[in-house]
Tab-separated table of C-alpha atoms in Angstrom:
chain	number	residue	atom	x	y	z
A	14	MET	CA	10.191	21.001	-3.617
A	15	ILE	CA	7.250	19.700	-1.567
A	16	LYS	CA	8.004	20.210	2.103
A	17	ASN	CA	7.218	17.570	4.695
A	18	ILE	CA	4.197	18.404	6.867
A	19	PRO	CA	4.642	16.788	10.318
A	20	ALA	CA	0.933	16.964	11.180
A	21	LEU	CA	0.097	14.655	8.261
A	22	ASP	CA	2.099	11.893	9.961
A	23	GLY	CA	-0.161	12.371	12.982
A	24	LEU	CA	-3.210	12.123	10.742
A	25	ARG	CA	-1.844	8.839	9.369
A	26	GLY	CA	-1.443	7.715	12.984
A	27	ILE	CA	-5.143	8.422	13.606
A	28	ALA	CA	-6.106	6.533	10.425
A	29	ILE	CA	-4.127	3.395	11.302
A	30	ALA	CA	-5.401	3.485	14.907
A	31	LEU	CA	-8.987	3.431	13.570
A	32	VAL	CA	-8.159	0.404	11.410
A	33	LEU	CA	-6.658	-1.459	14.387
A	34	ILE	CA	-9.677	-0.702	16.572
A	35	PHE	CA	-12.028	-1.935	13.852
A	36	HIS	CA	-10.217	-5.221	13.293
A	37	TRP	CA	-9.188	-5.997	16.860
A	38	PHE	CA	-12.482	-5.273	18.627
A	39	PRO	CA	-15.783	-7.097	17.974
A	40	THR	CA	-18.108	-5.457	15.460
A	41	ASN	CA	-20.788	-5.017	18.123
A	42	HIS	CA	-18.370	-3.448	20.636
A	43	TRP	CA	-19.315	0.096	21.664
A	44	VAL	CA	-16.008	1.413	20.343
A	45	ASN	CA	-17.087	0.326	16.849
A	46	VAL	CA	-20.408	2.150	16.963
A	47	VAL	CA	-18.984	4.055	13.990
A	48	PRO	CA	-17.258	2.107	11.171
A	49	ASN	CA	-13.711	2.860	12.305
A	50	GLY	CA	-11.967	0.694	9.707
A	51	PRO	CA	-13.703	2.131	6.628
A	52	ILE	CA	-13.159	5.622	8.055
A	53	GLY	CA	-9.430	4.967	8.466
A	54	VAL	CA	-9.074	3.473	4.983
A	55	THR	CA	-10.979	6.364	3.386
A	56	LEU	CA	-8.745	8.829	5.221
A	57	PHE	CA	-5.707	7.037	3.791
A	58	PHE	CA	-7.216	7.350	0.292
A	59	VAL	CA	-7.777	11.098	0.688
A	60	LEU	CA	-4.254	11.551	2.037
A	61	SER	CA	-2.849	9.636	-0.936
A	62	GLY	CA	-4.855	11.747	-3.366
A	63	PHE	CA	-3.606	14.941	-1.722
A	64	LEU	CA	0.079	14.022	-1.518
A	65	ILE	CA	0.348	12.348	-4.927
A	66	THR	CA	-1.463	15.190	-6.716
A	67	GLN	CA	0.687	17.748	-4.931
A	68	ILE	CA	3.863	15.992	-6.109
A	69	LEU	CA	2.632	15.575	-9.689
A	70	LEU	CA	1.444	19.174	-10.027
A	71	ASP	CA	4.749	20.426	-8.636
A	72	LYS	CA	6.775	18.416	-11.195
A	73	LYS	CA	4.393	18.694	-14.162
A	74	ASP	CA	5.866	21.833	-15.731
A	75	LYS	CA	9.440	21.303	-14.558
A	76	PHE	CA	10.350	18.047	-16.277
A	77	PRO	CA	9.283	16.055	-19.367
A	78	PHE	CA	6.507	13.480	-19.014
A	79	ARG	CA	8.942	10.580	-19.446
A	80	VAL	CA	11.104	11.765	-16.547
A	81	ASN	CA	8.132	12.484	-14.294
A	82	ILE	CA	6.419	9.136	-14.853
A	83	LYS	CA	9.663	7.175	-14.445
A	84	ASN	CA	10.552	8.945	-11.202
A	85	PHE	CA	7.042	8.714	-9.813
A	86	LEU	CA	6.656	4.979	-10.442
A	87	ALA	CA	10.168	4.204	-9.194
A	88	ARG	CA	9.625	6.094	-5.954
A	89	ARG	CA	6.250	4.448	-5.378
A	90	ALA	CA	7.730	1.001	-6.043
A	91	LEU	CA	10.532	1.610	-3.535
A	92	ARG	CA	8.004	2.624	-0.895
A	93	ILE	CA	5.421	-0.079	-1.466
A	94	PHE	CA	6.852	-3.239	-2.965
A	95	PRO	CA	9.681	-4.426	-0.654
A	96	ILE	CA	7.807	-5.265	2.536
A	97	TYR	CA	4.570	-6.108	0.691
A	98	TYR	CA	6.243	-8.851	-1.315
A	99	ALA	CA	8.303	-9.853	1.724
A	100	VAL	CA	5.040	-10.576	3.570
A	101	LEU	CA	3.577	-12.609	0.706
A	102	CYS	CA	6.771	-14.634	0.211
A	103	THR	CA	7.047	-15.293	3.954
A	104	ILE	CA	3.448	-16.512	4.110
A	105	ALA	CA	4.116	-18.827	1.152
A	106	LEU	CA	7.293	-20.231	2.727
A	107	LEU	CA	5.669	-20.764	6.130
A	108	PHE	CA	2.851	-22.683	4.432
A	109	HIS	CA	5.413	-25.273	3.338
A	110	ALA	CA	6.519	-25.472	6.971
A	111	HIS	CA	2.883	-26.244	7.913
A	112	ILE	CA	2.316	-22.817	9.406
A	113	ALA	CA	-0.763	-21.331	7.751
A	114	ILE	CA	-3.260	-18.529	8.201
A	115	ASN	CA	-6.842	-18.261	6.948
A	116	THR	CA	-6.497	-16.754	3.474
A	117	ASP	CA	-7.371	-17.313	-0.183
A	118	PHE	CA	-3.757	-16.502	-1.022
A	119	TYR	CA	-2.756	-20.161	-1.083
A	120	ALA	CA	-5.393	-21.015	-3.707
A	121	HIS	CA	-5.193	-17.754	-5.695
A	122	PRO	CA	-1.746	-16.142	-5.271
A	123	LEU	CA	-1.706	-14.079	-8.485
A	124	PRO	CA	-4.341	-11.488	-7.474
A	125	TYR	CA	-2.263	-10.712	-4.383
A	126	PHE	CA	1.071	-10.605	-6.217
A	127	LEU	CA	-0.264	-8.538	-9.129
A	128	TYR	CA	-2.319	-6.086	-7.049
A	129	TYR	CA	-5.780	-7.007	-8.248
A	130	TYR	CA	-6.846	-8.804	-5.077
A	131	ASN	CA	-9.734	-6.339	-4.754
A	132	HIS	CA	-11.289	-7.977	-7.845
A	133	LEU	CA	-10.976	-11.414	-6.241
A	134	LEU	CA	-12.512	-10.159	-2.997
A	135	GLU	CA	-15.375	-8.591	-4.951
A	136	GLN	CA	-16.169	-12.089	-6.268
A	137	THR	CA	-15.657	-14.077	-3.043
A	138	SER	CA	-16.807	-11.501	-0.432
A	139	ASN	CA	-14.511	-13.431	1.917
A	140	TRP	CA	-13.865	-10.871	4.654
A	141	SER	CA	-12.605	-13.672	6.916
A	142	ASP	CA	-9.455	-13.802	4.762
A	143	GLN	CA	-6.758	-12.412	7.030
A	144	LEU	CA	-5.257	-10.621	4.060
A	145	SER	CA	-8.599	-9.007	3.205
A	146	PRO	CA	-7.306	-5.526	4.235
A	147	TYR	CA	-4.969	-5.797	1.238
A	148	TRP	CA	-7.886	-4.899	-1.046
A	149	SER	CA	-7.178	-1.242	-0.284
A	150	LEU	CA	-3.505	-1.673	-1.215
A	151	ALA	CA	-4.623	-3.039	-4.585
A	152	VAL	CA	-6.912	-0.024	-5.017
A	153	GLU	CA	-4.059	2.364	-4.184
A	154	GLU	CA	-1.703	0.670	-6.634
A	155	GLN	CA	-4.291	0.843	-9.408
A	156	PHE	CA	-4.768	4.523	-8.559
A	157	TYR	CA	-1.002	5.086	-8.824
A	158	LEU	CA	-1.039	3.701	-12.367
A	159	ILE	CA	-3.921	5.864	-13.592
A	160	TRP	CA	-3.668	9.150	-11.690
A	161	PRO	CA	-0.223	10.328	-12.901
A	162	LEU	CA	-1.309	9.791	-16.511
A	163	LEU	CA	-4.336	12.014	-15.956
A	164	ILE	CA	-2.484	14.765	-14.105
A	165	LEU	CA	0.608	14.789	-16.327
A	166	LEU	CA	-1.071	14.389	-19.719
A	167	ILE	CA	-4.139	16.628	-19.368
A	168	PRO	CA	-3.123	20.088	-20.607
A	169	GLY	CA	-4.218	23.224	-18.796
A	170	LYS	CA	-5.097	23.855	-15.167
A	171	LYS	CA	-8.830	24.247	-15.753
A	172	LYS	CA	-9.066	20.909	-17.559
A	173	ILE	CA	-7.411	19.187	-14.607
A	174	LEU	CA	-9.911	20.857	-12.271
A	175	TRP	CA	-12.806	19.702	-14.467
A	176	MET	CA	-11.401	16.169	-14.447
A	177	ILE	CA	-11.160	16.156	-10.656
A	178	GLY	CA	-14.713	17.514	-10.364
A	179	LEU	CA	-16.007	14.798	-12.700
A	180	LEU	CA	-14.357	12.088	-10.597
A	181	LEU	CA	-16.005	13.442	-7.428
A	182	PHE	CA	-19.347	12.373	-8.928
A	183	LEU	CA	-18.073	9.316	-10.791
A	184	GLY	CA	-17.319	7.487	-7.546
A	185	ILE	CA	-20.898	7.981	-6.346
A	186	GLY	CA	-22.287	6.792	-9.678
A	187	VAL	CA	-20.098	3.690	-9.788
A	188	ARG	CA	-21.095	2.804	-6.215
A	189	TYR	CA	-24.754	3.056	-7.191
A	190	TYR	CA	-24.169	0.754	-10.160
A	191	SER	CA	-21.800	-1.721	-8.500
A	192	ILE	CA	-23.218	-1.889	-4.965
A	193	GLY	CA	-26.756	-0.513	-5.191
A	194	LEU	CA	-27.793	-2.342	-8.371
A	195	HIS	CA	-25.482	-5.358	-8.488
A	196	LYS	CA	-25.033	-6.040	-4.761
A	197	GLY	CA	-21.244	-5.730	-4.854
A	198	ILE	CA	-19.138	-4.921	-1.816
A	199	GLY	CA	-17.502	-1.757	-3.141
A	200	VAL	CA	-13.830	-2.653	-3.387
A	201	TYR	CA	-13.240	-1.818	-7.049
A	202	MET	CA	-10.926	1.132	-7.586
A	203	LEU	CA	-13.603	3.217	-9.317
A	204	THR	CA	-15.939	2.852	-6.330
A	205	CYS	CA	-13.268	4.704	-4.321
A	206	ILE	CA	-12.042	7.167	-6.958
A	207	ASP	CA	-13.865	10.152	-5.471
A	208	CYS	CA	-11.941	9.694	-2.184
A	209	PHE	CA	-8.666	10.245	-4.024
A	210	ALA	CA	-10.236	13.086	-6.023
A	211	TRP	CA	-11.144	14.995	-2.845
A	212	GLY	CA	-7.482	14.871	-1.832
A	213	GLY	CA	-6.521	15.891	-5.364
A	214	LEU	CA	-8.905	18.849	-5.221
A	215	LEU	CA	-7.281	20.135	-2.034
A	216	ALA	CA	-3.821	19.769	-3.591
A	217	TYR	CA	-5.003	21.676	-6.672
A	218	CYS	CA	-6.418	24.513	-4.551
A	219	LYS	CA	-3.189	24.811	-2.592
A	220	LYS	CA	-1.108	24.770	-5.773
A	221	GLU	CA	-3.252	27.558	-7.260
A	222	GLN	CA	-3.333	29.405	-3.916
A	223	ILE	CA	-7.127	29.204	-3.664
A	224	ASP	CA	-7.895	29.914	-0.012
A	225	LEU	CA	-10.702	27.675	1.240
A	226	SER	CA	-10.353	28.579	4.915
A	227	LYS	CA	-13.521	30.680	5.142
A	228	TRP	CA	-15.726	27.992	3.536
A	229	ILE	CA	-14.216	25.147	5.559
A	230	ASN	CA	-14.502	27.055	8.845
A	231	TYR	CA	-18.213	27.755	8.203
A	232	LEU	CA	-19.152	24.309	6.893
A	233	PHE	CA	-17.010	21.919	8.934
A	234	ILE	CA	-19.211	21.650	12.046
A	235	PRO	CA	-22.480	21.047	10.089
A	236	LEU	CA	-20.583	18.546	7.904
A	237	LEU	CA	-19.193	16.760	10.956
A	238	ILE	CA	-22.645	16.521	12.585
A	239	GLY	CA	-24.211	15.176	9.393
A	240	TRP	CA	-21.372	12.695	8.912
A	241	ILE	CA	-21.657	11.359	12.474
A	242	TYR	CA	-25.429	11.036	12.056
A	243	LEU	CA	-24.918	9.067	8.828
A	244	CYS	CA	-22.355	6.772	10.484
A	245	VAL	CA	-24.468	6.064	13.569
A	246	THR	CA	-28.005	5.806	12.169
A	247	THR	CA	-27.499	3.921	8.887
A	248	THR	CA	-26.315	0.428	7.990
A	249	ASP	CA	-24.406	-0.960	5.022
A	250	ALA	CA	-27.759	-2.023	3.563
A	251	ASP	CA	-28.984	1.574	3.320
A	252	LEU	CA	-28.511	3.131	-0.117
A	253	VAL	CA	-27.783	6.543	1.381
A	254	LYS	CA	-24.778	5.077	3.218
A	255	VAL	CA	-23.667	3.116	0.153
A	256	LEU	CA	-23.624	6.297	-1.904
A	257	PHE	CA	-22.507	8.978	0.527
A	258	PHE	CA	-20.478	7.421	3.383
A	259	ARG	CA	-17.226	7.643	1.430
A	260	THR	CA	-18.192	11.071	0.095
A	261	THR	CA	-18.848	12.605	3.508
A	262	THR	CA	-15.870	10.822	5.094
A	263	SER	CA	-13.670	12.175	2.291
A	264	MET	CA	-15.036	15.683	2.877
A	265	VAL	CA	-14.195	15.379	6.585
A	266	GLY	CA	-10.730	14.100	5.601
A	267	PHE	CA	-10.389	17.004	3.147
A	268	SER	CA	-11.083	19.433	6.002
A	269	LEU	CA	-8.737	17.697	8.447
A	270	ILE	CA	-5.872	17.737	5.934
A	271	HIS	CA	-6.546	21.433	5.347
A	272	PHE	CA	-6.371	22.086	9.095
A	273	ALA	CA	-3.235	19.920	9.415
A	274	THR	CA	-1.382	21.978	6.801
A	275	ARG	CA	-1.891	25.224	8.728
A	276	ARG	CA	-0.640	26.407	12.110
A	277	ASN	CA	-3.476	25.877	14.588
A	278	VAL	CA	-4.461	23.795	17.606
A	279	PHE	CA	-5.384	20.787	15.455
A	280	SER	CA	-2.031	20.674	13.661
A	281	LYS	CA	-0.215	20.943	17.005
A	282	ILE	CA	-2.188	17.955	18.310
A	283	MET	CA	-1.369	15.991	15.139
A	284	GLU	CA	2.323	16.764	15.708
A	285	PHE	CA	2.247	14.926	19.048
A	286	SER	CA	5.287	12.654	18.997
A	287	LEU	CA	3.567	9.290	19.563
A	288	LEU	CA	0.983	10.012	16.855
A	289	ARG	CA	3.680	11.033	14.383
A	290	GLN	CA	5.754	7.947	15.088
A	291	LEU	CA	2.715	5.725	14.634
A	292	GLY	CA	1.991	7.522	11.359
A	293	LYS	CA	5.528	6.959	10.100
A	294	ILE	CA	5.255	3.188	10.593
A	295	SER	CA	1.586	3.057	9.521
A	296	TYR	CA	2.247	1.263	6.223
A	297	GLY	CA	3.999	-1.580	8.009
A	298	VAL	CA	1.357	-1.678	10.738
A	299	TYR	CA	-1.347	-1.965	8.072
A	300	LEU	CA	0.481	-4.783	6.283
A	301	TYR	CA	1.268	-6.741	9.424
A	302	HIS	CA	-1.662	-6.165	11.774
A	303	MET	CA	-3.750	-9.208	10.757
A	304	VAL	CA	-0.806	-11.527	10.097
A	305	VAL	CA	2.210	-11.011	12.349
A	306	PRO	CA	0.481	-11.439	15.751
A	307	GLN	CA	-1.238	-14.646	14.640
A	308	LEU	CA	1.919	-16.122	13.154
A	309	PHE	CA	3.716	-15.199	16.380
A	310	PHE	CA	1.202	-17.151	18.483
A	311	ILE	CA	1.154	-20.101	16.071
A	312	ILE	CA	4.926	-20.396	16.327
A	313	LEU	CA	4.731	-20.133	20.128
A	314	GLN	CA	2.089	-22.889	20.244
A	315	LYS	CA	4.252	-25.147	18.110
A	316	SER	CA	7.012	-24.476	20.633
A	317	HIS	CA	4.558	-25.364	23.446
A	318	ILE	CA	4.612	-21.834	24.859
A	319	THR	CA	1.213	-20.469	25.867
A	320	PHE	CA	-0.197	-17.243	27.269
A	321	PRO	CA	-3.536	-16.537	28.993
A	322	ASP	CA	-6.278	-15.596	26.521
A	323	SER	CA	-6.848	-12.353	28.406
A	324	THR	CA	-3.398	-11.123	27.382
A	325	TYR	CA	-3.751	-11.915	23.666
A	326	GLU	CA	-4.649	-8.397	22.496
A	327	ILE	CA	-1.994	-6.721	24.650
A	328	ILE	CA	0.772	-9.053	23.508
A	329	SER	CA	-0.437	-8.798	19.907
A	330	PHE	CA	-0.245	-5.014	20.051
A	331	PHE	CA	3.315	-4.931	21.355
A	332	VAL	CA	4.434	-7.629	18.906
A	333	LEU	CA	2.859	-5.694	16.039
A	334	ILE	CA	4.342	-2.315	17.006
A	335	GLY	CA	7.757	-3.825	17.756
A	336	PHE	CA	7.832	-5.673	14.442
A	337	SER	CA	6.675	-2.567	12.547
A	338	ILE	CA	9.381	-0.410	14.150
A	339	PHE	CA	11.970	-3.043	13.287
A	340	SER	CA	10.681	-3.183	9.719
A	341	TYR	CA	10.686	0.596	9.304
A	342	HIS	CA	14.199	1.229	10.593
A	343	LEU	CA	16.014	-1.846	9.293
A	344	ILE	CA	14.203	-2.513	6.001
A	345	GLU	CA	12.060	0.408	4.827
A	346	LYS	CA	14.286	3.400	5.645
A	347	PRO	CA	17.439	2.008	3.992
A	348	ILE	CA	15.440	1.228	0.849
A	349	LEU	CA	13.733	4.636	0.914
A	350	ARG	CA	17.138	6.316	0.681
A	351	LEU	CA	17.269	5.023	-2.882
A	352	LYS	CA	14.430	7.432	-3.735
A	353	ARG	CA	17.054	10.174	-3.935
A	354	ARG	CA	18.114	8.713	-7.266
A	355	PHE	CA	14.685	9.575	-8.639
A	356	GLU	CA	14.281	13.162	-7.466
């Protein structure tokens, strides 16, 4: 049985905080001198790769493939689908009540409903779409369909390790082809596959009791310095950033997850109560953060209730957190109890 690691909730809290900072502060604001949003999303990818691989490797030899794949997909669906589809259906219903947000969802609903919105965004490059953060949810869902097949069907531990190693380089190669050569924006699943693979590699090493502590302790500070330099001194137009930003961010995430799974100062910081609570509601926060505050203010305006512009961000934050807490305790947690049926 995979035990819960409290510090990973704190790490999720850090990741979602970076996303909020990126989207709620101007791009040229000093706080966004590093690309906080892409860092947060990449950290989520590495965390997903780690946790999902850990679960699959733990169950691989205990149950038949049919049981494992059924349980895995059912548990993922219970975690992801309910509030995701609730958001989309609410947006559709409010549109008929003449309450609308800026999104391509109204013209092209299927990519959102069927989790291939990242392909639509790759064609439109419409980052002004207020549902544009959902590209990463599409990537994760596509990953959930492919990854368990690879882990559960590939025989032998060494073959799984070779597969993970191959994917570490595949992501870089696909980014070169898709972004470097064809001027894409890098939201296809395969342009992110190495992020998940780094998490998978850490899960594999822990499963096989391969101790990486010595290497990580020696290399983490030089890696961190190089990563910060890359973030600060390069732009999205630079090929080196196109190819290696996600790689180096994933390596930093790999190291942070390693530290979080051990007893040390970092894991104790990640277990700080407010960080953990933010991490627990992070999925809802991610879904709602570009939609709920705006809909809240639109409804207030239609009711002729106004607030000073200077208070917009503060009110938005409390509305978002309050709504996410409500969602987690009254919608998500009751549904998550059903996961017990698919142990």
